[in-house]
mmCIF file of C-alpha atoms and ligand atoms in Angstrom:
data_model
loop_
_atom_site.group_PDB
_atom_site.id
_atom_site.type_symbol
_atom_site.label_atom_id
_atom_site.label_comp_id
_atom_site.label_asym_id
_atom_site.label_seq_id
_atom_site.Cartn_x
_atom_site.Cartn_y
_atom_site.Cartn_z
ATOM 1 C CA MET P 1 230.073 55.978 237.544
ATOM 2 C CA SER P 2 226.796 54.070 237.735
ATOM 3 C CA GLY P 3 223.281 55.704 238.342
ATOM 4 C CA ALA P 4 222.809 54.594 241.772
ATOM 5 C CA VAL P 5 226.025 56.334 242.773
ATOM 6 C CA ARG P 6 225.670 59.248 241.028
ATOM 7 C CA HIS P 7 222.209 59.876 242.351
ATOM 8 C CA PRO P 8 221.995 59.100 246.152
ATOM 9 C CA VAL P 9 219.178 57.918 247.920
ATOM 10 C CA ALA P 10 217.491 61.369 249.282
ATOM 11 C CA LYS P 11 217.243 62.357 252.928
ATOM 12 C CA TYR P 12 213.834 63.190 254.798
ATOM 13 C CA TRP P 13 211.592 60.535 253.509
ATOM 14 C CA HIS P 14 209.314 57.650 254.665
ATOM 15 C CA SER P 15 207.214 54.837 252.616
ATOM 16 C CA GLU P 16 203.462 55.201 252.774
ATOM 17 C CA ASP P 17 201.017 52.870 251.169
ATOM 18 C CA GLY P 18 203.351 51.660 248.774
ATOM 19 C CA ARG P 19 204.427 55.096 247.851
ATOM 20 C CA VAL P 20 207.006 57.446 249.663
ATOM 21 C CA ARG P 21 206.625 60.486 251.304
ATOM 22 C CA CYS P 22 209.048 63.324 251.008
ATOM 23 C CA LEU P 23 209.649 65.189 253.815
ATOM 24 C CA LEU P 24 212.047 67.981 252.839
ATOM 25 C CA CYS P 25 209.759 70.813 252.200
ATOM 26 C CA PRO P 26 206.098 71.598 253.171
ATOM 27 C CA ASN P 27 204.624 70.306 250.053
ATOM 28 C CA ARG P 28 204.949 66.670 251.675
ATOM 29 C CA CYS P 29 204.765 65.336 248.151
ATOM 30 C CA LEU P 30 203.407 61.442 248.446
ATOM 31 C CA ILE P 31 205.023 60.060 245.480
ATOM 32 C CA ALA P 32 204.053 56.992 243.252
ATOM 33 C CA PRO P 33 206.573 54.431 241.902
ATOM 34 C CA GLY P 34 208.339 55.871 238.792
ATOM 35 C CA LYS P 35 207.201 59.781 239.704
ATOM 36 C CA THR P 36 208.685 62.516 240.912
ATOM 37 C CA GLY P 37 207.731 65.013 243.259
ATOM 38 C CA ARG P 38 206.349 68.489 242.296
ATOM 39 C CA CYS P 39 209.929 69.819 242.312
ATOM 40 C CA LEU P 40 210.822 67.354 239.870
ATOM 41 C CA GLY P 41 214.274 66.673 241.789
ATOM 42 C CA ARG P 42 213.459 63.702 243.790
ATOM 43 C CA ARG P 43 211.914 60.559 242.266
ATOM 44 C CA ASN P 44 210.406 57.262 243.720
ATOM 45 C CA VAL P 45 212.813 54.395 242.249
ATOM 46 C CA GLU P 46 211.422 51.092 243.692
ATOM 47 C CA GLY P 47 209.956 52.177 246.935
ATOM 48 C CA ARG P 48 213.113 54.493 247.571
ATOM 49 C CA LEU P 49 213.251 58.205 247.369
ATOM 50 C CA ILE P 50 216.153 59.235 244.992
ATOM 51 C CA ALA P 51 218.028 62.767 244.667
ATOM 52 C CA GLU P 52 217.793 62.396 241.113
ATOM 53 C CA ASN P 53 218.633 66.024 240.812
ATOM 54 C CA TYR P 54 222.135 65.119 243.024
ATOM 55 C CA GLY P 55 224.906 66.744 240.653
ATOM 56 C CA GLU P 56 222.588 67.883 237.545
ATOM 57 C CA VAL P 57 223.928 71.243 236.856
ATOM 58 C CA VAL P 58 221.831 73.697 234.700
ATOM 59 C CA SER P 59 224.087 76.612 234.489
ATOM 60 C CA TRP P 60 226.865 78.189 236.020
ATOM 61 C CA ALA P 61 228.149 81.658 235.776
ATOM 62 C CA ILE P 62 230.226 84.427 237.572
ATOM 63 C CA ASP P 63 228.255 87.254 238.971
ATOM 64 C CA PRO P 64 228.660 90.623 240.869
ATOM 65 C CA VAL P 65 227.578 89.274 244.801
ATOM 66 C CA GLU P 66 225.330 92.443 244.716
ATOM 67 C CA LYS P 67 223.145 90.520 241.553
ATOM 68 C CA LYS P 68 222.078 87.752 244.116
ATOM 69 C CA PRO P 69 221.099 90.361 245.630
ATOM 70 C CA LEU P 70 223.456 90.492 248.725
ATOM 71 C CA TYR P 71 224.496 94.017 249.660
ATOM 72 C CA HIS P 72 226.238 93.651 253.164
ATOM 73 C CA PHE P 73 228.112 90.340 252.216
ATOM 74 C CA TYR P 74 231.624 90.921 250.718
ATOM 75 C CA PRO P 75 230.122 93.880 248.690
ATOM 76 C CA GLY P 76 232.006 94.329 245.649
ATOM 77 C CA GLU P 77 233.091 90.741 245.001
ATOM 78 C CA GLU P 78 232.312 88.169 242.438
ATOM 79 C CA ILE P 79 230.504 84.925 243.469
ATOM 80 C CA PHE P 80 230.349 81.712 241.277
ATOM 81 C CA SER P 81 226.579 81.018 240.762
ATOM 82 C CA VAL P 82 225.106 77.438 240.073
ATOM 83 C CA ALA P 83 221.939 75.913 239.450
ATOM 84 C CA THR P 84 219.950 72.824 239.220
ATOM 85 C CA TYR P 85 216.293 72.477 237.576
ATOM 86 C CA GLY P 86 213.133 72.539 239.160
ATOM 87 C CA CYS P 87 211.166 74.374 242.058
ATOM 88 C CA ASN P 88 208.873 73.451 244.788
ATOM 89 C CA LEU P 89 206.679 76.670 244.098
ATOM 90 C CA LEU P 90 204.599 77.279 241.100
ATOM 91 C CA CYS P 91 205.024 81.171 240.827
ATOM 92 C CA PRO P 92 203.318 82.430 237.676
ATOM 93 C CA PHE P 93 205.696 85.571 237.293
ATOM 94 C CA CYS P 94 208.773 83.197 237.596
ATOM 95 C CA GLN P 95 211.944 84.820 236.032
ATOM 96 C CA ASN P 96 213.709 81.630 235.259
ATOM 97 C CA TRP P 97 210.982 79.199 234.276
ATOM 98 C CA GLU P 98 212.450 77.657 231.574
ATOM 99 C CA ILE P 99 214.860 75.709 234.107
ATOM 100 C CA SER P 100 212.608 76.214 237.224
ATOM 101 C CA GLN P 101 209.558 74.586 235.687
ATOM 102 C CA CYS P 102 210.673 71.758 233.675
ATOM 103 C CA ARG P 103 213.533 69.223 233.330
ATOM 104 C CA ALA P 104 215.862 71.234 231.578
ATOM 105 C CA PRO P 105 219.451 69.574 230.048
ATOM 106 C CA THR P 106 222.012 69.350 232.518
ATOM 107 C CA ARG P 107 226.056 68.506 232.867
ATOM 108 C CA TYR P 108 226.844 66.142 235.670
ATOM 109 C CA ILE P 109 229.196 68.078 238.003
ATOM 110 C CA PRO P 110 230.655 66.047 241.294
ATOM 111 C CA PRO P 111 231.012 68.294 244.224
ATOM 112 C CA GLU P 112 235.178 67.638 244.008
ATOM 113 C CA GLU P 113 235.022 69.354 240.160
ATOM 114 C CA LEU P 114 232.498 72.152 241.099
ATOM 115 C CA VAL P 115 235.120 73.007 244.317
ATOM 116 C CA LYS P 116 237.784 73.361 241.653
ATOM 117 C CA MET P 117 235.760 75.303 239.180
ATOM 118 C CA VAL P 118 235.339 77.884 242.169
ATOM 119 C CA GLN P 119 238.694 77.886 242.691
ATOM 120 C CA ASP P 120 240.059 78.125 239.270
ATOM 121 C CA ALA P 121 237.878 81.356 238.740
ATOM 122 C CA GLY P 122 239.919 82.475 241.849
ATOM 123 C CA LEU P 123 236.632 83.077 244.060
ATOM 124 C CA ARG P 124 235.964 82.405 247.726
ATOM 125 C CA LEU P 125 231.936 82.827 247.119
ATOM 126 C CA VAL P 126 229.874 80.303 245.590
ATOM 127 C CA SER P 127 226.087 80.846 245.330
ATOM 128 C CA TYR P 128 223.348 78.162 244.707
ATOM 129 C CA THR P 129 220.603 80.163 242.979
ATOM 130 C CA TYR P 130 218.465 80.868 239.868
ATOM 131 C CA THR P 131 216.116 77.818 240.954
ATOM 132 C CA GLU P 132 215.261 76.875 244.214
ATOM 133 C CA PRO P 133 218.530 75.442 245.952
ATOM 134 C CA LEU P 134 216.915 73.679 248.993
ATOM 135 C CA ILE P 135 215.416 71.076 246.748
ATOM 136 C CA TRP P 136 218.984 70.107 245.674
ATOM 137 C CA PHE P 137 219.335 69.670 249.213
ATOM 138 C CA GLU P 138 221.990 66.489 249.456
ATOM 139 C CA TYR P 139 224.017 67.950 246.405
ATOM 140 C CA VAL P 140 224.445 71.494 248.293
ATOM 141 C CA LEU P 141 225.145 69.793 251.660
ATOM 142 C CA ASP P 142 227.933 67.821 250.143
ATOM 143 C CA CYS P 143 229.398 70.888 248.183
ATOM 144 C CA GLY P 144 229.044 72.947 250.960
ATOM 145 C CA ARG P 145 231.327 70.826 253.060
ATOM 146 C CA LEU P 146 233.823 70.517 250.723
ATOM 147 C CA MET P 147 233.603 74.330 249.867
ATOM 148 C CA HIS P 148 234.362 75.273 253.546
ATOM 149 C CA GLU P 149 237.249 72.896 253.662
ATOM 150 C CA ALA P 150 238.523 74.858 251.065
ATOM 151 C CA GLY P 151 237.627 78.215 252.338
ATOM 152 C CA ILE P 152 234.878 79.022 250.163
ATOM 153 C CA ARG P 153 231.843 80.775 251.713
ATOM 154 C CA ASN P 154 228.588 79.253 250.792
ATOM 155 C CA VAL P 155 225.179 81.311 249.469
ATOM 156 C CA LEU P 156 221.523 79.876 249.044
ATOM 157 C CA VAL P 157 219.230 82.090 247.151
ATOM 158 C CA THR P 158 216.038 80.759 248.087
ATOM 159 C CA ASN P 159 212.642 80.949 248.671
ATOM 160 C CA GLY P 160 212.545 79.495 252.178
ATOM 161 C CA MET P 161 210.181 76.576 251.360
ATOM 162 C CA VAL P 162 212.043 74.104 253.929
ATOM 163 C CA GLU P 163 210.865 71.981 256.767
ATOM 164 C CA PRO P 164 212.860 73.207 260.014
ATOM 165 C CA GLU P 165 214.851 69.896 260.543
ATOM 166 C CA PRO P 166 216.822 69.700 257.018
ATOM 167 C CA LEU P 167 217.362 73.370 257.262
ATOM 168 C CA GLU P 168 218.764 72.789 260.688
ATOM 169 C CA GLU P 169 221.023 70.225 259.195
ATOM 170 C CA ILE P 170 222.361 72.413 255.867
ATOM 171 C CA LEU P 171 222.560 75.754 257.921
ATOM 172 C CA PRO P 172 226.317 74.993 259.559
ATOM 173 C CA VAL P 173 227.669 75.090 255.877
ATOM 174 C CA ILE P 174 225.778 78.141 254.662
ATOM 175 C CA ASP P 175 227.591 81.234 255.202
ATOM 176 C CA ALA P 176 224.588 83.846 253.553
ATOM 177 C CA MET P 177 221.305 83.439 252.543
ATOM 178 C CA ASN P 178 218.804 85.801 250.235
ATOM 179 C CA ILE P 179 215.619 84.812 251.178
ATOM 180 C CA ASP P 180 212.409 85.641 249.235
ATOM 181 C CA LEU P 181 209.531 87.053 251.225
ATOM 182 C CA LYS P 182 206.999 87.256 248.547
ATOM 183 C CA SER P 183 204.051 88.316 250.241
ATOM 184 C CA ILE P 184 203.389 88.476 254.297
ATOM 185 C CA ARG P 185 199.999 87.266 253.228
ATOM 186 C CA GLU P 186 198.735 83.573 253.815
ATOM 187 C CA GLU P 187 196.721 83.600 250.902
ATOM 188 C CA PHE P 188 198.985 84.768 248.434
ATOM 189 C CA TYR P 189 201.503 82.031 249.097
ATOM 190 C CA ARG P 190 198.557 79.398 248.954
ATOM 191 C CA ASP P 191 196.395 81.002 246.366
ATOM 192 C CA TYR P 192 199.137 82.466 243.796
ATOM 193 C CA VAL P 193 202.310 80.345 244.022
ATOM 194 C CA GLN P 194 201.094 77.415 245.709
ATOM 195 C CA GLY P 195 203.298 77.745 248.875
ATOM 196 C CA PHE P 196 202.911 77.985 252.674
ATOM 197 C CA LEU P 197 203.689 81.468 254.290
ATOM 198 C CA PRO P 198 204.401 79.971 257.894
ATOM 199 C CA ALA P 199 207.307 77.783 256.582
ATOM 200 C CA VAL P 200 208.917 80.941 254.935
ATOM 201 C CA LEU P 201 208.637 82.750 258.234
ATOM 202 C CA ASN P 202 210.168 79.865 260.172
ATOM 203 C CA THR P 203 213.019 79.582 257.846
ATOM 204 C CA ILE P 204 213.832 83.304 258.150
ATOM 205 C CA ARG P 205 213.653 83.372 261.700
ATOM 206 C CA GLN P 206 215.770 80.164 261.955
ATOM 207 C CA ALA P 207 218.305 81.364 259.689
ATOM 208 C CA LYS P 208 218.397 84.709 260.739
ATOM 209 C CA VAL P 209 220.243 83.595 264.182
ATOM 210 C CA ARG P 210 222.609 80.962 262.312
ATOM 211 C CA CYS P 211 224.222 83.442 259.195
ATOM 212 C CA HIS P 212 223.716 86.551 257.460
ATOM 213 C CA ILE P 213 220.512 86.991 255.666
ATOM 214 C CA GLU P 214 219.007 89.398 253.544
ATOM 215 C CA LEU P 215 215.171 89.398 252.123
ATOM 216 C CA THR P 216 213.907 90.146 248.779
ATOM 217 C CA THR P 217 210.058 90.986 247.998
ATOM 218 C CA LEU P 218 209.323 91.255 244.365
ATOM 219 C CA LEU P 219 206.468 93.911 244.123
ATOM 220 C CA ILE P 220 203.660 92.977 241.824
ATOM 221 C CA PRO P 221 201.042 95.670 240.970
ATOM 222 C CA GLY P 222 197.793 94.321 242.824
ATOM 223 C CA ARG P 223 198.909 91.539 244.389
ATOM 224 C CA ASN P 224 201.309 92.274 246.993
ATOM 225 C CA ASP P 225 201.951 96.144 246.981
ATOM 226 C CA SER P 226 198.943 97.441 249.111
ATOM 227 C CA GLU P 227 200.027 100.179 251.900
ATOM 228 C CA ALA P 228 198.713 97.983 254.488
ATOM 229 C CA GLU P 229 200.389 95.086 253.274
ATOM 230 C CA LEU P 230 203.706 96.991 253.056
ATOM 231 C CA GLU P 231 203.028 97.949 256.450
ATOM 232 C CA ALA P 232 202.753 94.356 257.902
ATOM 233 C CA LEU P 233 205.705 92.926 255.876
ATOM 234 C CA THR P 234 207.838 95.891 257.373
ATOM 235 C CA ASP P 235 206.841 95.023 260.748
ATOM 236 C CA PHE P 236 207.751 91.510 260.410
ATOM 237 C CA VAL P 237 211.129 92.452 258.860
ATOM 238 C CA ALA P 238 211.503 95.284 261.541
ATOM 239 C CA GLY P 239 210.731 92.606 264.226
ATOM 240 C CA LEU P 240 213.861 90.529 263.385
ATOM 241 C CA GLY P 241 216.177 93.581 264.009
ATOM 242 C CA ARG P 242 216.148 97.009 261.892
ATOM 243 C CA ASP P 243 219.317 96.090 261.018
ATOM 244 C CA THR P 244 217.873 93.474 258.857
ATOM 245 C CA VAL P 245 218.378 94.215 255.098
ATOM 246 C CA LEU P 246 215.345 94.341 252.949
ATOM 247 C CA HIS P 247 215.525 94.388 249.097
ATOM 248 C CA PHE P 248 212.341 95.512 246.767
ATOM 249 C CA SER P 249 212.504 94.582 243.189
ATOM 250 C CA ARG P 250 210.842 95.676 240.300
ATOM 251 C CA TYR P 251 208.712 93.010 238.686
ATOM 252 C CA PHE P 252 208.467 92.800 234.733
ATOM 253 C CA PRO P 253 205.875 90.413 233.063
ATOM 254 C CA ARG P 254 207.415 86.864 232.634
ATOM 255 C CA HIS P 255 206.035 83.316 232.483
ATOM 256 C CA LYS P 256 202.235 83.406 233.023
ATOM 257 C CA ALA P 257 202.096 86.696 234.837
ATOM 258 C CA ARG P 258 199.976 89.531 232.964
ATOM 259 C CA GLU P 259 200.335 92.602 235.476
ATOM 260 C CA PRO P 260 201.853 95.327 233.979
ATOM 261 C CA VAL P 261 205.433 96.365 235.303
ATOM 262 C CA THR P 262 206.050 97.789 238.772
ATOM 263 C CA PRO P 263 205.590 101.719 238.469
ATOM 264 C CA GLU P 264 208.532 103.465 239.848
ATOM 265 C CA ALA P 265 206.159 105.282 242.269
ATOM 266 C CA THR P 266 205.245 102.110 244.122
ATOM 267 C CA LEU P 267 209.046 101.190 244.559
ATOM 268 C CA ILE P 268 209.623 104.569 245.995
ATOM 269 C CA ARG P 269 206.641 104.234 248.188
ATOM 270 C CA ALA P 270 207.399 100.793 249.385
ATOM 271 C CA ALA P 271 210.952 102.007 250.587
ATOM 272 C CA GLU P 272 209.888 105.284 252.321
ATOM 273 C CA ILE P 273 207.046 102.905 254.420
ATOM 274 C CA ALA P 274 209.944 100.094 255.133
ATOM 275 C CA LYS P 275 212.905 102.787 256.032
ATOM 276 C CA ARG P 276 210.658 104.122 258.897
ATOM 277 C CA LYS P 277 211.563 100.889 260.704
ATOM 278 C CA LEU P 278 214.747 99.556 259.069
ATOM 279 C CA ASP P 279 218.176 100.854 258.549
ATOM 280 C CA TYR P 280 218.856 99.194 255.063
ATOM 281 C CA VAL P 281 216.104 99.066 252.504
ATOM 282 C CA TYR P 282 217.230 98.836 248.554
ATOM 283 C CA LEU P 283 215.372 98.995 245.352
ATOM 284 C CA GLY P 284 216.659 96.328 242.711
ATOM 285 C CA ASN P 285 215.927 95.885 238.522
ATOM 286 C CA VAL P 286 215.336 99.777 238.443
ATOM 287 C CA HIS P 287 217.878 102.660 237.873
ATOM 288 C CA LEU P 288 217.020 105.437 240.570
ATOM 289 C CA GLY P 289 218.908 107.503 242.800
ATOM 290 C CA PRO P 290 221.750 106.515 245.174
ATOM 291 C CA GLU P 291 219.657 106.498 247.869
ATOM 292 C CA PHE P 292 217.904 103.486 246.803
ATOM 293 C CA ARG P 293 221.170 101.544 246.028
ATOM 294 C CA ASP P 294 224.222 102.673 248.133
ATOM 295 C CA THR P 295 224.561 101.857 251.934
ATOM 296 C CA PHE P 296 224.620 104.700 254.250
ATOM 297 C CA CYS P 297 225.853 104.482 258.085
ATOM 298 C CA PRO P 298 222.587 104.749 260.076
ATOM 299 C CA GLY P 299 225.037 106.791 262.747
ATOM 300 C CA CYS P 300 226.123 109.929 260.673
ATOM 301 C CA GLY P 301 224.746 108.886 257.019
ATOM 302 C CA THR P 302 227.959 108.873 255.150
ATOM 303 C CA VAL P 303 228.174 106.402 252.266
ATOM 304 C CA LEU P 304 229.911 103.148 253.111
ATOM 305 C CA VAL P 305 229.077 100.985 249.864
ATOM 306 C CA ASP P 306 228.846 103.256 246.730
ATOM 307 C CA ARG P 307 227.289 100.990 244.121
ATOM 308 C CA SER P 308 226.772 101.750 240.372
ATOM 309 C CA GLY P 309 224.792 99.076 238.903
ATOM 310 C CA TYR P 310 225.546 95.928 239.917
ATOM 311 C CA GLN P 311 228.968 96.940 241.277
ATOM 312 C CA GLY P 312 229.802 97.661 244.900
ATOM 313 C CA ARG P 313 232.717 99.579 246.051
ATOM 314 C CA VAL P 314 233.357 99.958 250.182
ATOM 315 C CA VAL P 315 234.501 103.549 250.887
ATOM 316 C CA ASN P 316 234.717 105.275 254.212
ATOM 317 C CA VAL P 317 235.053 102.142 256.133
ATOM 318 C CA GLU P 318 238.390 101.693 258.457
ATOM 319 C CA ALA P 319 239.130 98.715 260.614
ATOM 320 C CA GLY P 320 235.130 97.565 260.235
ATOM 321 C CA ARG P 321 234.049 101.186 261.386
ATOM 322 C CA CYS P 322 232.736 104.556 259.831
ATOM 323 C CA ARG P 323 235.455 106.812 259.333
ATOM 324 C CA VAL P 324 233.246 109.524 260.195
ATOM 325 C CA CYS P 325 231.209 108.647 263.383
ATOM 326 C CA HIS P 326 233.490 105.406 264.168
ATOM 327 C CA ARG P 327 229.992 103.115 264.599
ATOM 328 C CA GLN P 328 230.633 99.478 263.891
ATOM 329 C CA VAL P 329 229.629 98.936 260.322
ATOM 330 C CA GLU P 330 226.934 96.077 259.410
ATOM 331 C CA LEU P 331 228.935 94.771 256.471
ATOM 332 C CA ILE P 332 230.790 91.554 255.991
ATOM 333 C CA LEU P 333 234.001 92.452 254.246
HETATM 334 S S1 SF4 F 401 211.561 68.800 248.349
HETATM 335 FE FE1 SF4 F 401 210.134 67.983 246.207
HETATM 336 S S2 SF4 F 401 209.501 65.783 246.196
HETATM 337 FE FE2 SF4 F 401 210.324 66.779 248.261
HETATM 338 S S3 SF4 F 401 208.044 67.486 249.118
HETATM 339 FE FE3 SF4 F 401 209.059 69.617 248.480
HETATM 340 S S4 SF4 F 401 208.055 69.784 246.215
HETATM 341 FE FE4 SF4 F 401 207.843 67.447 247.146
#
């Protein structure tokens, strides 16, 4: 296959002063001939923006869906996970920096072949994950359509840094998203990870009414774990509905970050604050009691999903309702 076909012209850009301006995410990179944008995936080739990451797969694996994390979307099932290289943020604490911050080696996998890989694995869920899937826009869109035709559900595990128009285009093929809400403070996004909080909040609001979403906040000591910030973050999430699922995740020093590991007490405190206004709050990357990992019926407290590590088991649910109080469960099964 020729390079031109293998890597199509990208969507969402225009020419500007002999360069190209990418309009996919709020970075709006102005890209000189021969160069890539900040995410590394899109290159100015002779005055046209090429989706150079199209079909370029860094890694794939089969994970429990709980590992994404998604706790209310087909709990207990396995999900095919696939990633490209690159990211549009520069998080010093990135857990996957070896593939997100450089042009890691890839294998070209056309969309039709990826669908077959998921089918051969006997799975009905696929996630675009590990790095930032929204900068893989054209490929995820093409794969997403084919996956739907094959009865496979698409999941994005994303930082939410995308413009509203491309998000609107891709949402019809997306069934669920885990969106990072790294902080509720603009300074955190601007100064620490080189991003834009308003764009992330817009993505969350826009996606919430179109597909299943769960949110994840990695708690980093001294960066985003103050009482005031946790209250403000909870208020935003609760504003989407008290059924919105929120995960607090434990941070470990990686890449350039030198802050110490998140204390368990900080995670527990965050959960206590969030649970005042939210029905589903979970703690990840940490081994604590079932109250921080199982799903309970908000009506009567009965366990609905029993979790051990990343394995989920649906219990006490009959015909989509809690077996004890008959409240409709907020789970996609
Ligand atoms: S998608 Fe990539 S090239 Fe486009 S604006 Fe964002 S970081 Fe820049």
